[in-house]
Short mmCIF file of C-alpha atoms in Angstrom, two decimals:
data_model
loop_
_atom_site.label_atom_id
_atom_site.label_comp_id
_atom_site.label_asym_id
_atom_site.label_seq_id
_atom_site.Cartn_x
_atom_site.Cartn_y
_atom_site.Cartn_z
CA MET A 1 -28.36 51.91 50.77
CA SER A 2 -29.04 53.34 54.33
CA LEU A 3 -27.67 56.77 54.99
CA LEU A 4 -27.06 58.27 52.12
CA ALA A 5 -24.43 56.17 50.80
CA ILE A 6 -25.18 54.47 48.02
CA SER A 7 -25.61 50.92 48.38
CA CYS A 8 -22.41 49.96 48.50
CA VAL A 9 -21.84 48.27 51.85
CA ALA A 10 -18.69 48.60 51.14
CA LEU A 11 -16.56 47.10 54.06
CA LEU A 12 -13.56 46.36 52.81
CA VAL A 13 -12.66 43.60 55.44
CA GLY A 14 -8.88 42.70 56.28
CA GLN A 15 -5.95 43.84 57.28
CA THR A 16 -5.88 46.62 56.19
CA LEU A 17 -8.33 49.74 55.50
CA GLY A 18 -9.29 48.83 51.57
CA ALA A 19 -8.17 45.24 49.57
CA GLY A 20 -10.86 42.92 49.65
CA TYR A 21 -13.41 45.07 48.16
CA HIS A 22 -14.36 42.26 45.70
CA GLU A 23 -14.44 39.10 47.37
CA ASP A 24 -16.34 40.39 50.54
CA VAL A 25 -18.70 42.97 49.67
CA GLY A 26 -19.00 42.96 45.64
CA ILE A 27 -19.17 39.70 44.58
CA PRO A 28 -21.63 38.74 46.52
CA GLU A 29 -23.46 41.22 46.31
CA ALA A 30 -23.77 40.71 42.51
CA ALA A 31 -24.93 36.84 42.69
CA ARG A 32 -27.23 37.93 45.65
CA ILE A 33 -28.81 41.48 43.06
CA ARG A 34 -28.92 39.31 39.91
CA ALA A 35 -31.30 36.71 41.54
CA LYS A 36 -33.80 39.59 43.43
CA GLU A 37 -33.73 40.59 39.68
CA ALA A 38 -35.12 36.81 38.80
CA LEU A 39 -37.50 37.50 40.72
CA GLN A 40 -38.22 40.77 39.90
CA ALA A 41 -37.57 42.32 43.22
CA SER A 42 -35.33 44.59 43.97
CA GLU A 43 -32.27 46.66 46.25
CA ARG A 44 -31.83 49.41 47.89
CA ILE A 45 -30.27 52.27 49.70
CA SER A 46 -31.04 51.35 53.60
CA GLY A 47 -33.38 53.44 55.04
CA GLY A 48 -33.56 54.87 51.50
CA VAL A 49 -35.87 56.16 49.60
CA ALA A 50 -37.96 54.83 46.24
CA SER A 51 -36.20 56.18 43.24
CA SER A 52 -38.31 57.24 39.70
CA TYR A 53 -37.12 57.47 36.11
CA GLY A 54 -34.91 60.73 36.15
CA ASP A 55 -34.41 61.07 40.16
CA ASN A 56 -30.76 60.10 39.14
CA PRO A 57 -29.90 60.07 36.07
CA HIS A 58 -26.13 60.19 36.16
CA LEU A 59 -25.98 57.47 38.55
CA ALA A 60 -24.13 54.25 37.03
CA GLY A 61 -24.29 50.62 37.34
CA ILE A 62 -20.98 48.70 37.30
CA LEU A 63 -20.87 45.39 36.42
CA ILE A 64 -16.98 43.59 36.32
CA ASN A 65 -15.92 40.54 34.86
CA LEU A 66 -12.78 40.04 37.42
CA ARG A 67 -9.33 37.92 36.18
CA SER A 68 -10.42 35.24 38.71
CA GLY A 69 -13.33 34.45 36.44
CA GLN A 70 -16.18 35.95 38.82
CA MET A 71 -18.38 38.82 38.31
CA SER A 72 -18.31 42.30 41.46
CA VAL A 73 -20.94 45.46 41.42
CA CYS A 74 -19.89 49.10 41.50
CA SER A 75 -21.66 52.36 41.11
CA GLY A 76 -20.42 55.45 39.47
CA THR A 77 -21.17 58.99 38.12
CA LEU A 78 -21.42 59.40 34.03
CA LEU A 79 -19.47 62.92 34.00
CA THR A 80 -19.90 62.88 30.18
CA THR A 81 -21.49 60.99 26.95
CA LYS A 82 -18.25 58.60 28.05
CA LYS A 83 -16.76 59.10 31.04
CA VAL A 84 -17.63 57.16 34.03
CA LEU A 85 -15.96 58.45 37.46
CA THR A 86 -16.01 55.55 39.85
CA ALA A 87 -13.44 54.11 42.51
CA ALA A 88 -10.22 52.57 41.99
CA GLN A 89 -10.88 50.02 44.27
CA CYS A 90 -13.84 48.91 41.45
CA TRP A 91 -10.98 48.02 39.20
CA TYR A 92 -8.48 46.80 41.87
CA ASP A 93 -8.74 45.99 45.40
CA GLY A 94 -5.30 45.08 46.41
CA TYR A 95 -6.34 41.67 45.61
CA ASN A 96 -8.52 41.10 42.85
CA VAL A 97 -8.06 42.65 39.02
CA GLY A 98 -10.34 43.83 36.86
CA ARG A 99 -10.20 42.39 33.53
CA LYS A 100 -13.62 43.13 31.64
CA ALA A 101 -16.76 46.34 32.63
CA GLU A 102 -19.71 46.99 31.32
CA VAL A 103 -21.67 50.25 32.73
CA VAL A 104 -25.32 50.34 32.95
CA LEU A 105 -27.32 53.30 32.76
CA GLY A 106 -30.51 55.33 32.57
CA SER A 107 -32.11 52.48 34.32
CA MET A 108 -34.10 50.83 37.30
CA GLN A 109 -31.77 47.84 37.70
CA LEU A 110 -28.91 46.80 37.39
CA PHE A 111 -28.86 43.74 35.19
CA SER A 112 -31.01 44.09 32.63
CA GLY A 113 -30.69 47.97 32.08
CA SER A 114 -29.21 48.93 28.87
CA LYS A 115 -25.80 48.33 29.27
CA TRP A 116 -22.52 49.88 27.46
CA ASP A 117 -18.67 48.41 27.10
CA VAL A 118 -16.09 49.82 28.69
CA ALA A 119 -13.55 50.71 26.76
CA GLY A 120 -10.36 51.71 28.63
CA VAL A 121 -9.98 51.96 32.54
CA THR A 122 -7.26 55.00 34.29
CA VAL A 123 -6.86 54.72 37.36
CA HIS A 124 -5.50 56.89 39.55
CA SER A 125 -1.85 56.86 39.32
CA LYS A 126 -1.09 57.64 43.45
CA TYR A 127 -4.38 55.16 44.41
CA ASN A 128 -3.06 52.70 47.56
CA PRO A 129 -5.17 49.85 47.63
CA SER A 130 -4.19 49.60 51.39
CA THR A 131 -4.75 53.02 52.26
CA LEU A 132 -6.86 53.58 50.06
CA PHE A 133 -5.19 57.42 49.02
CA ASN A 134 -6.48 58.52 45.79
CA ASP A 135 -9.32 55.74 45.23
CA LEU A 136 -10.52 57.59 42.27
CA ALA A 137 -10.60 55.54 38.80
CA MET A 138 -11.99 57.17 35.44
CA MET A 139 -13.68 54.62 32.87
CA THR A 140 -14.38 54.85 28.80
CA LEU A 141 -17.38 54.75 27.24
CA ARG A 142 -16.87 51.64 23.90
CA TRP A 143 -19.79 54.90 23.37
CA SER A 144 -21.40 57.64 23.43
CA ALA A 145 -24.69 57.10 25.60
CA TRP A 146 -27.73 59.03 24.54
CA LEU A 147 -28.39 61.88 26.69
CA SER A 148 -32.41 62.22 27.68
CA ASN A 149 -34.27 63.90 30.97
CA ASN A 150 -33.62 60.47 32.65
CA LEU A 151 -30.09 59.79 31.63
CA LYS A 152 -27.40 63.31 31.54
CA PRO A 153 -24.54 63.65 33.25
CA ALA A 154 -23.58 65.68 36.84
CA PHE A 155 -21.11 68.07 36.77
CA LEU A 156 -18.19 69.18 38.77
CA PRO A 157 -17.46 72.33 41.17
CA ASP A 158 -16.07 75.56 39.90
CA PRO A 159 -12.17 75.39 40.35
CA ALA A 160 -12.39 78.94 42.14
CA ASN A 161 -14.76 77.16 45.05
CA ALA A 162 -12.43 74.21 45.78
CA THR A 163 -12.28 74.99 48.98
CA TYR A 164 -15.21 75.02 49.84
CA THR A 165 -15.95 71.59 52.35
CA PHE A 166 -20.29 71.44 51.97
CA ALA A 167 -20.30 71.16 55.73
CA GLY A 168 -23.63 71.35 56.37
CA ASP A 169 -24.91 71.06 53.53
CA GLU A 170 -27.81 68.66 52.46
CA ALA A 171 -26.81 66.43 49.54
CA ARG A 172 -28.15 62.69 48.07
CA VAL A 173 -26.83 59.41 47.19
CA SER A 174 -27.81 56.89 45.01
CA GLY A 175 -27.60 53.09 43.95
CA TYR A 176 -28.68 49.92 43.97
CA GLY A 177 -28.12 47.04 46.88
CA LYS A 178 -29.07 46.16 50.06
CA THR A 179 -32.12 48.23 51.74
CA SER A 180 -30.50 46.89 55.58
CA ASP A 181 -27.87 44.55 56.64
CA TYR A 182 -30.40 41.49 56.78
CA ASP A 183 -32.04 42.53 53.69
CA GLU A 184 -33.72 39.65 52.20
CA LEU A 185 -35.72 39.23 48.59
CA ASN A 186 -38.90 40.52 48.50
CA PRO A 187 -40.66 43.17 45.85
CA ASN A 188 -39.32 46.61 45.82
CA THR A 189 -37.93 49.57 43.76
CA ASN A 190 -34.17 48.47 42.75
CA GLN A 191 -32.68 51.97 42.69
CA GLN A 192 -32.85 54.15 45.69
CA ALA A 193 -31.67 57.23 47.25
CA LEU A 194 -31.42 59.31 50.10
CA THR A 195 -30.53 62.66 51.52
CA VAL A 196 -28.25 63.33 54.21
CA THR A 197 -26.18 66.34 55.45
CA VAL A 198 -22.83 66.62 54.55
CA MET A 199 -20.53 66.67 57.67
CA GLY A 200 -17.78 69.09 59.48
CA ARG A 201 -13.89 67.50 58.89
CA TRP A 202 -13.32 66.42 62.46
CA ASP A 203 -16.45 65.21 63.48
CA CYS A 204 -15.87 62.91 59.97
CA TYR A 205 -12.99 61.70 61.22
CA TYR A 206 -14.34 60.61 64.36
CA ASN A 207 -17.44 58.86 63.46
CA MET A 208 -15.48 56.80 61.03
CA ALA A 209 -15.29 53.21 62.03
CA ARG A 210 -11.93 53.37 59.87
CA ARG A 211 -9.79 56.10 59.92
CA PRO A 212 -7.58 56.89 57.13
CA ALA A 213 -4.25 58.33 58.12
CA ASP A 214 -5.05 61.07 55.67
CA TYR A 215 -8.62 62.65 56.12
CA SER A 216 -7.85 66.31 54.18
CA LYS A 217 -9.23 64.43 51.15
CA ILE A 218 -12.21 62.28 52.41
CA MET A 219 -15.69 64.21 53.23
CA CYS A 220 -18.50 62.02 55.50
CA THR A 221 -22.22 61.58 55.91
CA PRO A 222 -23.36 60.22 59.01
CA GLY A 223 -24.36 57.00 59.75
CA ASN A 224 -27.23 55.64 61.82
CA ILE A 225 -28.96 52.79 62.79
CA MET A 226 -31.79 53.36 60.20
CA TRP A 227 -29.54 53.91 57.29
CA GLY A 228 -26.04 53.98 55.76
CA THR A 229 -24.66 52.58 52.88
CA CYS A 230 -25.04 49.19 51.90
CA GLY A 231 -24.06 46.37 48.80
CA ALA A 232 -23.43 47.76 45.68
CA ASP A 233 -22.30 51.35 46.00
CA LEU A 234 -19.08 51.43 46.12
CA GLY A 235 -17.63 54.22 43.49
CA GLY A 236 -21.08 56.07 43.59
CA PRO A 237 -22.06 59.10 43.58
CA LEU A 238 -22.96 61.79 46.57
CA VAL A 239 -24.41 64.69 44.46
CA ILE A 240 -25.71 68.05 45.79
CA PRO A 241 -29.02 67.99 44.14
CA ASN A 242 -30.40 70.93 42.06
CA PHE A 243 -27.47 72.76 43.08
CA ASN A 244 -28.24 76.86 43.67
CA GLY A 245 -31.61 76.06 41.45
CA THR A 246 -30.50 74.76 38.36
CA GLY A 247 -32.20 71.89 38.20
CA ASN A 248 -28.34 70.15 37.74
CA HIS A 249 -26.84 68.15 39.89
CA LEU A 250 -23.21 68.80 41.89
CA LEU A 251 -20.94 66.02 42.45
CA ILE A 252 -19.14 66.65 45.52
CA GLY A 253 -18.10 62.54 46.58
CA VAL A 254 -17.47 59.38 45.27
CA THR A 255 -18.17 56.73 48.04
CA SER A 256 -14.76 55.09 49.30
CA ILE A 257 -14.98 53.99 53.06
CA GLN A 258 -17.72 52.21 54.74
CA SER A 259 -18.03 50.61 57.97
CA PRO A 260 -16.86 47.33 57.84
CA PHE A 261 -19.76 46.40 60.67
CA GLY A 262 -23.14 47.07 58.52
CA CYS A 263 -25.26 48.94 56.72
CA THR A 264 -26.40 50.56 59.81
CA THR A 265 -24.31 49.98 63.03
CA GLN A 266 -24.29 54.08 62.48
CA PHE A 267 -20.97 54.66 61.42
CA ALA A 268 -19.70 57.13 58.90
CA THR A 269 -19.44 56.55 54.84
CA GLY A 270 -16.48 58.28 53.50
CA TYR A 271 -16.53 59.42 50.07
CA THR A 272 -13.27 60.55 47.98
CA ARG A 273 -13.40 65.22 48.45
CA VAL A 274 -14.12 66.16 44.18
CA THR A 275 -12.80 69.42 45.30
CA GLU A 276 -9.33 67.98 45.78
CA TYR A 277 -9.16 66.30 42.27
CA LEU A 278 -10.78 69.15 39.65
CA SER A 279 -7.18 68.69 37.64
CA TRP A 280 -6.65 65.22 37.88
CA ILE A 281 -10.69 64.84 36.61
CA ASN A 282 -10.73 67.28 34.01
CA SER A 283 -7.05 65.71 32.56
CA ASN A 284 -8.81 62.38 31.96
CA LEU A 285 -12.36 63.41 30.66
#
C-alpha cells in the first residue's frame, strides 16, 4: 500500500469508475496473499513501514465469498465490538455480489488470524457502483470482538466539527497487501502502514486518475513513485493517529477510489469522507 493507502490496489478497471473490483483486484489478490502466507511471507502497503501488534488495533481484514464461488478480499475499520465499516464495493462492485463474509481482527496476517462471521451487511441505500457515490457498507459481526490493547475500535469525528476538512493534517493508512506493483513472494511482515498528508479539495480533484462527478464527499492523499495504495486495502481506514494526544485513532476516511494504473503511479488515492456520513454511520452502529 504505497502512499498512505491501505494495501488496496483497487483499481477499478472498466467502462465505469467503480465497477469490477473483485475480478480485477480482490480475487487475484486473495489468491496471492494466501500463497504468501502459506510460505510464511507477507504483503504490505507500498512504501509503508512494517507494523507491530497494536499499531493499528482498529484495522479489519475482510474475506468475502462471492456468489460466483470465488473468494475476494477487502479491508475495514472496527467501530464497535460488533460493527465494521467498509466500502460498499466490497459487497457489490457492479458485477459481483457477496454471499458470505468473515472479518479478521487483531492479526498481523490476513488468512491465519482470528475470524468473526458476518451476520449482516448494510449497504448505503444510495450507493452507485458506477460512480462510487456513497461507497459505504456496515458489517455486523455475529459475536462481539474481544477488545484489548491490540484490538480496539477507531472513533468518529465530533458532529460539531463536521465541516473540518483535515487538509494538511498527517494521517495514517494501514492494511494487508502489495509493497509495489511488482511485489513478489518474500518474507516480510504482513501488516503495513504509512503516514501521509491529507490534500486540499482542489489538489485532490486534479490529482486523481479518475475524477468523481461529485468530489465534495471525497478526500485524498497524494501518490508517489515510492508509495501508494495496493492490493487488498479497499474499504480500509484513513485515521489521524493519537488524536489530540488521547492515544485513540480518529477515522476520517474509507478507501474508495484508487488509480487503475498501479500503486506507485503518482495519482492520488480517494477516500469517502467520514464527516459527510456521520448520520448514516451512527444510525447503523
